[in-house]
Coordinates of N, CA and C and ligand atoms in Angstrom, one line a residue:
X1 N 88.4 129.0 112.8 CA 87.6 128.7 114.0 C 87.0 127.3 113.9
X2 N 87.1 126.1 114.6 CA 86.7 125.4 115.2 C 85.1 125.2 115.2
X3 N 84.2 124.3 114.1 CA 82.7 124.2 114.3 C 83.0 123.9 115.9
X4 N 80.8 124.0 116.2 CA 80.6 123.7 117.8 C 81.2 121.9 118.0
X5 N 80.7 121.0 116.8 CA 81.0 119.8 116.9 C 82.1 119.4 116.8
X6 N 83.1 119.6 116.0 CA 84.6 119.5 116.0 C 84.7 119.5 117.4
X7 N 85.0 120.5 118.2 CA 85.0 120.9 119.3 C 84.6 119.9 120.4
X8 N 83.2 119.6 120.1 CA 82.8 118.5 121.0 C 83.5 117.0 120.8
X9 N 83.7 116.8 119.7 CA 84.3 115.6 119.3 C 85.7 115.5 119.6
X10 N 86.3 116.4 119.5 CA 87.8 116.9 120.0 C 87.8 116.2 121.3
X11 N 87.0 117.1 122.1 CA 87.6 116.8 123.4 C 86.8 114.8 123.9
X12 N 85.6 114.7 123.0 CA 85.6 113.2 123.4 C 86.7 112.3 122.9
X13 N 87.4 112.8 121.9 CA 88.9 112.1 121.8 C 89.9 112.3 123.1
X14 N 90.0 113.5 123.3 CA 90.6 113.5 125.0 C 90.1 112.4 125.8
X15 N 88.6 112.2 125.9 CA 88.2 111.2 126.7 C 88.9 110.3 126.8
X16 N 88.1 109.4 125.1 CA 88.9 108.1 124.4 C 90.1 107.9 125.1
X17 N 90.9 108.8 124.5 CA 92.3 108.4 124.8 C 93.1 108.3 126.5
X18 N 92.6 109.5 127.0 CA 92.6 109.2 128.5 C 92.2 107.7 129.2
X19 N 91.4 107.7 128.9 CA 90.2 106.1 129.4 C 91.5 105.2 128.9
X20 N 92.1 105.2 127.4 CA 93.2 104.3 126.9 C 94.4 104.2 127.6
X21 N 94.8 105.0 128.3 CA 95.8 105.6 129.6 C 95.3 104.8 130.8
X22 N 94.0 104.6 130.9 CA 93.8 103.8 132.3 C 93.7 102.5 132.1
X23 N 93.4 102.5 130.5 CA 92.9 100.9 130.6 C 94.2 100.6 130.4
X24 N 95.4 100.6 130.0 CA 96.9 100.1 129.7 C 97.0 99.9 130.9
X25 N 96.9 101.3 132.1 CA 97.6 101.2 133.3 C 97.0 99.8 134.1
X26 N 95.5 99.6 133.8 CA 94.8 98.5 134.7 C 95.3 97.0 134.7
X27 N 95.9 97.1 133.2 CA 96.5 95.7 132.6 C 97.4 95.6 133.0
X28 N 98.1 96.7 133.4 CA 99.7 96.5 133.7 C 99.7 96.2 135.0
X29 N 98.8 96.3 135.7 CA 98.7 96.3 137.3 C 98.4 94.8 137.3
X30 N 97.1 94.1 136.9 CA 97.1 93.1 136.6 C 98.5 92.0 135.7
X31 N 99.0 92.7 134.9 CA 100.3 91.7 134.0 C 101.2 91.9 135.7
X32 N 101.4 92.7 136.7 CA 102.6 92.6 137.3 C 101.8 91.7 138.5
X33 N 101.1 91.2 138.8 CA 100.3 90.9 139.8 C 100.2 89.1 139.6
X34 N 100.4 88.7 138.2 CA 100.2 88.3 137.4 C 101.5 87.5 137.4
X35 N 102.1 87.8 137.4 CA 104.0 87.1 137.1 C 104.6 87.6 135.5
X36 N 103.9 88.4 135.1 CA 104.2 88.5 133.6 C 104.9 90.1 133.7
X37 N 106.0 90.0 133.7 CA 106.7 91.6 134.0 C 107.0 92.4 132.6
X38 N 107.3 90.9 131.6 CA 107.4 91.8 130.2 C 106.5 92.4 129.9
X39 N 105.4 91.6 129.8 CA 103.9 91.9 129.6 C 103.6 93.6 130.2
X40 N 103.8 93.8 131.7 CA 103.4 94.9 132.8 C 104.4 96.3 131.9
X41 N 106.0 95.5 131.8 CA 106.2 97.0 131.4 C 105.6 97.4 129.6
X42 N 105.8 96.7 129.2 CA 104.9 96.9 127.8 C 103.9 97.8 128.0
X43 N 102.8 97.3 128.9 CA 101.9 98.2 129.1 C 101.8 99.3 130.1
X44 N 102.6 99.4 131.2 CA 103.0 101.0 131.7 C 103.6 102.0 130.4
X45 N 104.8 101.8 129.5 CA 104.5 102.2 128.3 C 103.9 102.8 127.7
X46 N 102.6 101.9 127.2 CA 101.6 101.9 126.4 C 100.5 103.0 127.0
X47 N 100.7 103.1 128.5 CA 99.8 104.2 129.2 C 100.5 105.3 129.2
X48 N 101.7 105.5 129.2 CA 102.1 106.8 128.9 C 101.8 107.4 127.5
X49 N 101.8 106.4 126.7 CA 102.2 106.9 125.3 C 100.5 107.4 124.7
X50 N 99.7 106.6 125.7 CA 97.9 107.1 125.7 C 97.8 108.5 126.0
X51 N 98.7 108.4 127.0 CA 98.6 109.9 127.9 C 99.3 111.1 127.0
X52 N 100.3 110.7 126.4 CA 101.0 111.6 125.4 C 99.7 112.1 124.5
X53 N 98.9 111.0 123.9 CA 97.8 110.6 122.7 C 97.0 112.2 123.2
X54 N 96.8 111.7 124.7 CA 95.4 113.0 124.8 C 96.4 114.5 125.0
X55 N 97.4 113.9 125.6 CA 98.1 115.7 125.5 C 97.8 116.4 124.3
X56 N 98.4 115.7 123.1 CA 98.4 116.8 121.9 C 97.0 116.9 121.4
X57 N 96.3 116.1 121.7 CA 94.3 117.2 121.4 C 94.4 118.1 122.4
X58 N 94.8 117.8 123.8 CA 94.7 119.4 124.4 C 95.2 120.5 124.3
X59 N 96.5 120.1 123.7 CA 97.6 121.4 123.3 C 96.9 121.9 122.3
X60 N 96.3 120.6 121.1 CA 96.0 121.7 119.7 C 94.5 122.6 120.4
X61 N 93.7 121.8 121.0 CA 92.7 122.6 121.2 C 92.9 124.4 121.8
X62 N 94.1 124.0 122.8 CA 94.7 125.7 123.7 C 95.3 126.5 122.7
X63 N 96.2 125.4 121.7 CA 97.1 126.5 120.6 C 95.8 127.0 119.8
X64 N 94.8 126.4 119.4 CA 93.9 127.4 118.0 C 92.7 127.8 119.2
X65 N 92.8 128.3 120.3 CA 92.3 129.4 121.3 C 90.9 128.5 121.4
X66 N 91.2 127.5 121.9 CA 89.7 126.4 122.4 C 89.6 125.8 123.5
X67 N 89.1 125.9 124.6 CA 88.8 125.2 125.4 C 89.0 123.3 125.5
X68 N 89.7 122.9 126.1 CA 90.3 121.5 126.3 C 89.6 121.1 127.4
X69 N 88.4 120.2 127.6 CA 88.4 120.1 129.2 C 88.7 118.6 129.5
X70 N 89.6 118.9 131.2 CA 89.6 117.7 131.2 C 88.0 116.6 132.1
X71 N 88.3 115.2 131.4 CA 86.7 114.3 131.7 C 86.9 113.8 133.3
X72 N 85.6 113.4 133.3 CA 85.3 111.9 134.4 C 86.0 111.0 133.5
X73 N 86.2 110.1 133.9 CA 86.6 108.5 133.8 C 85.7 107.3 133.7
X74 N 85.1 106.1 133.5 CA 84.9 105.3 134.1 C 85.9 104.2 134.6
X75 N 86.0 103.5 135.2 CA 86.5 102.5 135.7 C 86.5 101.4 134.5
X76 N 88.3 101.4 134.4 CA 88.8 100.3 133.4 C 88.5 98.9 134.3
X77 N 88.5 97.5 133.5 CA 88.3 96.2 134.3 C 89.4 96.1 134.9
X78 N 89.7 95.6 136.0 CA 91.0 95.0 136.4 C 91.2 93.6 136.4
X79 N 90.3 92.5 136.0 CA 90.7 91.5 136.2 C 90.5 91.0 134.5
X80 N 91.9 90.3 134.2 CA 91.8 90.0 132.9 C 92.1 88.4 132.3
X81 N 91.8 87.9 133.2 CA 92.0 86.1 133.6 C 93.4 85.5 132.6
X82 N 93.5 86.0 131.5 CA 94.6 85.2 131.0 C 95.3 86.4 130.3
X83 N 96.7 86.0 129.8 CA 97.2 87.2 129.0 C 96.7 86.9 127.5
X84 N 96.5 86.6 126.9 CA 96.3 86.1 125.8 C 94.6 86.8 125.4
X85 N 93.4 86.5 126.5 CA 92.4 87.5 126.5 C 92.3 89.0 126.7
X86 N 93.5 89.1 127.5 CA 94.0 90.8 127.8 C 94.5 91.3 126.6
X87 N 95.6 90.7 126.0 CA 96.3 91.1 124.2 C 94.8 91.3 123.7
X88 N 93.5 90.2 123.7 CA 92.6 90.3 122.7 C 91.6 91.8 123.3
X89 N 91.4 91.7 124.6 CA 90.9 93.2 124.7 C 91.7 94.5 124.0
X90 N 92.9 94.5 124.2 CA 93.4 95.4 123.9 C 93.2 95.8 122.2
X91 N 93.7 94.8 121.3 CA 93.1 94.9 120.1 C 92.2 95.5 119.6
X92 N 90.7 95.1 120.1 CA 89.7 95.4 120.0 C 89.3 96.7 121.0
X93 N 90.2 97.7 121.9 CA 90.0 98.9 122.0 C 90.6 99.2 120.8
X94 N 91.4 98.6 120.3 CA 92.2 100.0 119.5 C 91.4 99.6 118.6
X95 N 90.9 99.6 118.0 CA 90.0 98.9 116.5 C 88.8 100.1 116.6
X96 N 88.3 100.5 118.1 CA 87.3 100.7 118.1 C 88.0 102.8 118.4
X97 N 89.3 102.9 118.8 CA 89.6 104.1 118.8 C 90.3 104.3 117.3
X98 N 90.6 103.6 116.5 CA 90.6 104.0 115.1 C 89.1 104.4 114.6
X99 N 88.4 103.8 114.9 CA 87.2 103.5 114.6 C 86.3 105.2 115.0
X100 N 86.8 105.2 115.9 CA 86.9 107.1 116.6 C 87.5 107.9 115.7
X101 N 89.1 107.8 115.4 CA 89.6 108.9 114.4 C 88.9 109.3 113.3
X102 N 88.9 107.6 112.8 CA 88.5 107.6 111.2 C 87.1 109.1 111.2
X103 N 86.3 108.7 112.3 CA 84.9 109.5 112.3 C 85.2 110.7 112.4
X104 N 86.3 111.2 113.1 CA 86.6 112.8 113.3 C 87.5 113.4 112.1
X105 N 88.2 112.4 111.5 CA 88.9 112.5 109.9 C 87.7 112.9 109.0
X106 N 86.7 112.3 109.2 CA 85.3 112.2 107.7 C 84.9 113.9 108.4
X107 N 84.8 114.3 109.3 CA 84.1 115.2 110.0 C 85.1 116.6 109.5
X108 N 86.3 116.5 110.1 CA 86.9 117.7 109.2 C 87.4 117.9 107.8
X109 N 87.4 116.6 107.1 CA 87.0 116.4 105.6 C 86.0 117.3 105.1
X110 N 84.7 117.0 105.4 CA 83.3 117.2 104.9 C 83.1 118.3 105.4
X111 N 83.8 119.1 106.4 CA 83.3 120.4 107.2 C 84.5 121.5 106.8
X112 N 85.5 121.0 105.9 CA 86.4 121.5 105.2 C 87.3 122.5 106.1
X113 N 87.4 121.7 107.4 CA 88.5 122.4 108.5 C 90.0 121.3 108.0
X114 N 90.4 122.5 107.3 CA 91.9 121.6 106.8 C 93.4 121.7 107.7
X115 N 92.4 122.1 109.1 CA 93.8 122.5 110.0 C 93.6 121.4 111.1
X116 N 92.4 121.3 111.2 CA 92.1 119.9 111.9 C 92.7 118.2 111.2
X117 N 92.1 118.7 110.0 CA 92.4 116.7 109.0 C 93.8 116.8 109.0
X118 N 94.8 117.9 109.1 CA 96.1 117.9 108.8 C 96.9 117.4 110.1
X119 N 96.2 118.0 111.6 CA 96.4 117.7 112.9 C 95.7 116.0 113.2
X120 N 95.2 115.4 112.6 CA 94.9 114.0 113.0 C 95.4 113.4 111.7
X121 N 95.9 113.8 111.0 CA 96.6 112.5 110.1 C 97.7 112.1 110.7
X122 N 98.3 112.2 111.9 CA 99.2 111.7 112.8 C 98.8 110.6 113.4
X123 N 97.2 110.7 114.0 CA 96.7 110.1 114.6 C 96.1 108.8 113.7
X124 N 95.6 108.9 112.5 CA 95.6 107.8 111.3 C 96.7 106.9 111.5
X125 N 98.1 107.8 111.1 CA 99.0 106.9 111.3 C 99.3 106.2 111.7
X126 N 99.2 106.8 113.6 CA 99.7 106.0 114.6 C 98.3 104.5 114.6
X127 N 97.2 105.5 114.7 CA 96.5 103.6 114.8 C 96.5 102.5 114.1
X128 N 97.3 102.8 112.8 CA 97.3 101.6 112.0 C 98.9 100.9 112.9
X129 N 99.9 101.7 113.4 CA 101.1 101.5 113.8 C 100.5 100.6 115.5
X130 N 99.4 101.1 115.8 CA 99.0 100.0 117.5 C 98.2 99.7 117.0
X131 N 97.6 99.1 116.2 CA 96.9 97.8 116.0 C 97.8 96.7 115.5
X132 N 98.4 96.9 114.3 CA 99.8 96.3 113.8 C 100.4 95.8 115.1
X133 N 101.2 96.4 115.9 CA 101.8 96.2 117.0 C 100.9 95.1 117.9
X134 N 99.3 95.3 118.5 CA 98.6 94.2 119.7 C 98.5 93.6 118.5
X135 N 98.7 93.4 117.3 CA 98.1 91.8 116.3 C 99.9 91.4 116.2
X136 N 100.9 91.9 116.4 CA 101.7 91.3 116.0 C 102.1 90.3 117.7
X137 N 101.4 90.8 118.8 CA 101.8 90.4 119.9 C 100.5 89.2 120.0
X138 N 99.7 89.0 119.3 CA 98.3 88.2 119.9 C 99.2 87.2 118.8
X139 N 99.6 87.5 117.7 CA 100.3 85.9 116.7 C 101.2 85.4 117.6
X140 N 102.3 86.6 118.2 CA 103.3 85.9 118.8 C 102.7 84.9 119.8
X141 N 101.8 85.2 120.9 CA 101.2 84.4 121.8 C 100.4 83.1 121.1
X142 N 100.0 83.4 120.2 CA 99.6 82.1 119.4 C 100.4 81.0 118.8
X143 N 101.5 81.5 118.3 CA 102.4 80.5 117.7 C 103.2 79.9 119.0
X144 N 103.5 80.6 120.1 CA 104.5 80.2 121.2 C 103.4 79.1 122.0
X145 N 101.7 79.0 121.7 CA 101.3 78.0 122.5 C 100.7 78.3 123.4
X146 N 100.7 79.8 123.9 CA 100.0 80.0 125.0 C 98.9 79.6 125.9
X147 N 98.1 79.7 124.7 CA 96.7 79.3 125.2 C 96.0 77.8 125.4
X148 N 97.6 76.9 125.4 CA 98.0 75.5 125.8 C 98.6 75.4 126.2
X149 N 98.8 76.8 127.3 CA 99.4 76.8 129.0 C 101.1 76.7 128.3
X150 N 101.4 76.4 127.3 CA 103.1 76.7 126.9 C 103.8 78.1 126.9
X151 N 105.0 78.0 126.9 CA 106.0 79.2 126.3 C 105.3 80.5 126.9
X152 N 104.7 80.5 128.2 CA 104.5 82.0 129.5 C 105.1 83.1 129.3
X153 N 106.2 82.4 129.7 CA 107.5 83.0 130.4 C 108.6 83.5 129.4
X154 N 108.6 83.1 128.4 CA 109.4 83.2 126.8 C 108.7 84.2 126.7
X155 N 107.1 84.3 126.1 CA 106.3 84.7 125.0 C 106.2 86.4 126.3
X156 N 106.1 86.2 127.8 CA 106.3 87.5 128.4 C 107.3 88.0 127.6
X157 N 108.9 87.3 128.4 CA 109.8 88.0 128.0 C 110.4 88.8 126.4
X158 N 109.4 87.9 125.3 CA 109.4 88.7 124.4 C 108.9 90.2 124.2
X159 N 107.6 89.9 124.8 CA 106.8 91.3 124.7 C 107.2 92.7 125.8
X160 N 108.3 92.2 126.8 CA 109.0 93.3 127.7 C 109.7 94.1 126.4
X161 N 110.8 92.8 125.8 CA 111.5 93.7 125.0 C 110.7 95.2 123.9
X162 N 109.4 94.8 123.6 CA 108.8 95.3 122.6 C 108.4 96.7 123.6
X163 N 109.1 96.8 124.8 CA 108.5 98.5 125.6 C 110.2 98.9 125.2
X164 N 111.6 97.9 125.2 CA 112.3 98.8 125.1 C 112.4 99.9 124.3
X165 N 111.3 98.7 123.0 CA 111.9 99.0 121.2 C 111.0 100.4 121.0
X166 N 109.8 100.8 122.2 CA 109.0 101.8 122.0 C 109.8 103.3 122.0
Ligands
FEO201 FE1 95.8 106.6 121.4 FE2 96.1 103.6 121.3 O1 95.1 105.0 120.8

Protein backbone atom coordinates (compact mmCIF):
# COMPACT_ATOMS: atom_id res chain seq x y z
CA UNK A 1 0.00 0.00 0.00
CA UNK A 2 1.03 3.26 -1.05
CA UNK A 3 2.07 6.05 2.11
CA UNK A 4 -0.62 9.10 2.11
CA UNK A 5 2.60 11.17 0.59
CA UNK A 6 3.87 8.86 -2.06
CA UNK A 7 0.38 9.22 -3.21
CA UNK A 8 0.37 12.86 -3.08
CA UNK A 9 3.58 13.22 -4.74
CA UNK A 10 2.71 10.67 -7.41
CA UNK A 11 0.03 12.41 -8.72
CA UNK A 12 2.10 15.96 -8.48
CA UNK A 13 4.34 14.10 -10.92
CA UNK A 14 1.21 13.70 -13.13
CA UNK A 15 0.98 17.33 -12.84
CA UNK A 16 4.80 18.05 -13.66
CA UNK A 17 4.71 16.04 -16.47
CA UNK A 18 1.41 17.05 -17.95
CA UNK A 19 2.34 20.92 -17.68
CA UNK A 20 5.66 19.25 -19.71
CA UNK A 21 3.04 18.12 -22.52
CA UNK A 22 1.83 21.75 -22.66
CA UNK A 23 4.86 23.49 -22.42
CA UNK A 24 6.51 21.32 -25.62
CA UNK A 25 3.05 21.76 -27.28
CA UNK A 26 3.34 25.90 -26.62
CA UNK A 27 6.90 25.79 -28.23
CA UNK A 28 5.92 23.95 -30.97
CA UNK A 29 3.11 26.35 -31.81
CA UNK A 30 5.49 29.03 -31.45
CA UNK A 31 8.67 27.02 -33.53
CA UNK A 32 5.83 26.64 -36.46
CA UNK A 33 4.67 30.23 -36.31
CA UNK A 34 8.23 30.93 -36.25
CA UNK A 35 9.53 29.43 -39.62
CA UNK A 36 11.42 26.80 -37.76
CA UNK A 37 9.46 23.42 -38.77
CA UNK A 38 12.40 21.16 -37.68
CA UNK A 39 12.39 22.81 -34.52
CA UNK A 40 8.00 22.51 -34.25
CA UNK A 41 8.12 18.86 -35.12
CA UNK A 42 10.87 18.00 -32.57
CA UNK A 43 8.65 19.41 -30.13
CA UNK A 44 5.08 18.13 -31.06
CA UNK A 45 7.15 14.81 -30.32
CA UNK A 46 8.52 15.85 -27.27
CA UNK A 47 4.71 16.64 -26.07
CA UNK A 48 3.53 13.35 -26.79
CA UNK A 49 6.27 11.59 -25.34
CA UNK A 50 5.45 14.13 -21.95
CA UNK A 51 2.01 12.84 -22.26
CA UNK A 52 3.19 9.19 -22.57
CA UNK A 53 5.56 10.41 -19.19
CA UNK A 54 2.21 11.11 -17.13
CA UNK A 55 0.30 8.09 -18.57
CA UNK A 56 2.42 5.49 -16.83
CA UNK A 57 2.08 7.34 -13.16
CA UNK A 58 -1.52 7.03 -13.93
CA UNK A 59 -1.64 3.49 -14.97
CA UNK A 60 0.81 2.55 -12.03
CA UNK A 61 -1.26 4.51 -9.63
CA UNK A 62 -4.84 2.43 -11.06
CA UNK A 63 -2.71 -0.93 -11.37
CA UNK A 64 -1.57 -0.84 -7.31
CA UNK A 65 -5.63 0.20 -6.61
CA UNK A 66 -4.82 4.20 -6.14
CA UNK A 67 -6.60 6.91 -7.23
CA UNK A 68 -4.81 8.96 -10.24
CA UNK A 69 -6.43 12.36 -10.50
CA UNK A 70 -6.34 14.26 -13.32
CA UNK A 71 -4.88 18.42 -12.54
CA UNK A 72 -5.69 22.05 -13.51
CA UNK A 73 -2.98 23.38 -15.62
CA UNK A 74 -1.41 26.64 -15.69
CA UNK A 75 -0.75 28.32 -18.77
CA UNK A 76 2.62 27.47 -20.46
CA UNK A 77 4.37 31.02 -22.12
CA UNK A 78 3.74 31.20 -25.68
CA UNK A 79 6.06 33.66 -26.75
CA UNK A 80 9.68 32.50 -26.82
CA UNK A 81 11.58 35.42 -28.79
CA UNK A 82 14.49 33.28 -30.19
CA UNK A 83 15.02 29.58 -30.62
CA UNK A 84 18.12 29.34 -28.92
CA UNK A 85 16.31 30.97 -25.52
CA UNK A 86 13.46 28.41 -26.07
CA UNK A 87 16.27 25.23 -26.25
CA UNK A 88 17.58 27.24 -22.94
CA UNK A 89 14.00 27.13 -21.37
CA UNK A 90 13.54 23.85 -22.15
CA UNK A 91 16.81 22.58 -20.45
CA UNK A 92 16.14 24.13 -17.46
CA UNK A 93 12.49 22.49 -17.16
CA UNK A 94 14.03 19.38 -17.44
CA UNK A 95 16.74 20.05 -14.81
CA UNK A 96 14.09 21.09 -12.62
CA UNK A 97 11.66 17.72 -13.43
CA UNK A 98 14.76 15.53 -12.70
CA UNK A 99 15.09 17.58 -9.84
CA UNK A 100 11.30 16.24 -9.04
CA UNK A 101 12.16 12.50 -9.65
CA UNK A 102 15.34 12.52 -7.90
CA UNK A 103 12.91 13.79 -4.66
CA UNK A 104 10.31 11.05 -5.19
CA UNK A 105 13.35 8.39 -5.64
CA UNK A 106 14.84 9.59 -1.97
CA UNK A 107 11.11 9.31 -0.76
CA UNK A 108 10.48 5.71 -1.69
CA UNK A 109 14.11 4.85 -0.73
CA UNK A 110 13.73 6.10 2.81
CA UNK A 111 10.02 4.97 3.12
CA UNK A 112 11.26 1.55 1.92
CA UNK A 113 8.32 1.26 -0.85
CA UNK A 114 10.53 -0.95 -3.18
CA UNK A 115 7.66 -1.16 -5.71
CA UNK A 116 7.60 2.43 -6.17
CA UNK A 117 11.93 3.09 -6.50
CA UNK A 118 11.74 0.11 -8.91
CA UNK A 119 8.71 1.90 -11.01
CA UNK A 120 10.68 5.37 -11.33
CA UNK A 121 14.11 4.03 -12.02
CA UNK A 122 12.77 4.33 -15.66
CA UNK A 123 12.07 7.67 -14.92
CA UNK A 124 15.93 8.36 -13.55
CA UNK A 125 16.84 7.02 -16.76
CA UNK A 126 14.90 8.74 -19.03
CA UNK A 127 15.89 12.33 -17.44
CA UNK A 128 19.43 11.90 -17.75
CA UNK A 129 18.46 10.64 -21.58
CA UNK A 130 16.32 14.50 -22.11
CA UNK A 131 18.63 16.60 -20.58
CA UNK A 132 21.59 14.90 -22.63
CA UNK A 133 19.29 15.33 -25.66
CA UNK A 134 18.13 19.77 -25.05
CA UNK A 135 22.21 20.09 -24.09
CA UNK A 136 23.15 18.21 -27.05
CA UNK A 137 20.65 20.57 -29.24
CA UNK A 138 21.63 24.08 -27.25
CA UNK A 139 25.76 23.01 -28.38
CA UNK A 140 24.52 22.25 -31.77
CA UNK A 141 22.85 25.88 -31.86
CA UNK A 142 25.91 27.24 -30.53
CA UNK A 143 28.58 25.94 -32.64
CA UNK A 144 26.28 26.58 -36.01
CA UNK A 145 26.20 30.48 -34.78
CA UNK A 146 22.90 31.00 -34.08
CA UNK A 147 22.85 33.47 -31.75
CA UNK A 148 24.89 35.62 -34.54
CA UNK A 149 21.78 35.37 -36.53
CA UNK A 150 23.85 32.35 -38.74
CA UNK A 151 23.05 28.73 -39.79
CA UNK A 152 18.69 29.11 -38.85
CA UNK A 153 17.66 27.15 -41.27
CA UNK A 154 20.54 24.28 -41.18
CA UNK A 155 20.72 24.21 -37.33
CA UNK A 156 16.34 23.86 -37.63
CA UNK A 157 16.66 21.34 -40.09
CA UNK A 158 18.99 19.47 -37.95
CA UNK A 159 16.90 19.33 -34.96
CA UNK A 160 13.57 18.10 -37.24
CA UNK A 161 15.77 15.11 -37.95
CA UNK A 162 16.32 14.44 -34.09
CA UNK A 163 11.93 13.83 -33.85
CA UNK A 164 12.53 11.20 -36.65
CA UNK A 165 15.49 9.55 -34.59
CA UNK A 166 12.79 9.61 -31.43
FE1 LIG B 1 8.86 13.73 -18.57
FE2 LIG B 1 10.81 15.54 -19.97
O1 LIG B 1 10.16 14.93 -18.36
Amino acid sequence: MLSKKMHAKLNEQIEIEAYSSNLYLAMASWASENALPGSAKFLYKQAEEERSHMMKIFEYLNRIGEHACVPALKEPPCDYKKIEAMFEQALKHEQSVTQAIHELMDLAVTSKDYASAGFLQWFVDEQVEEEETFRAILDMLKMAGVKEGRNIYLADKEIGKRAEAK
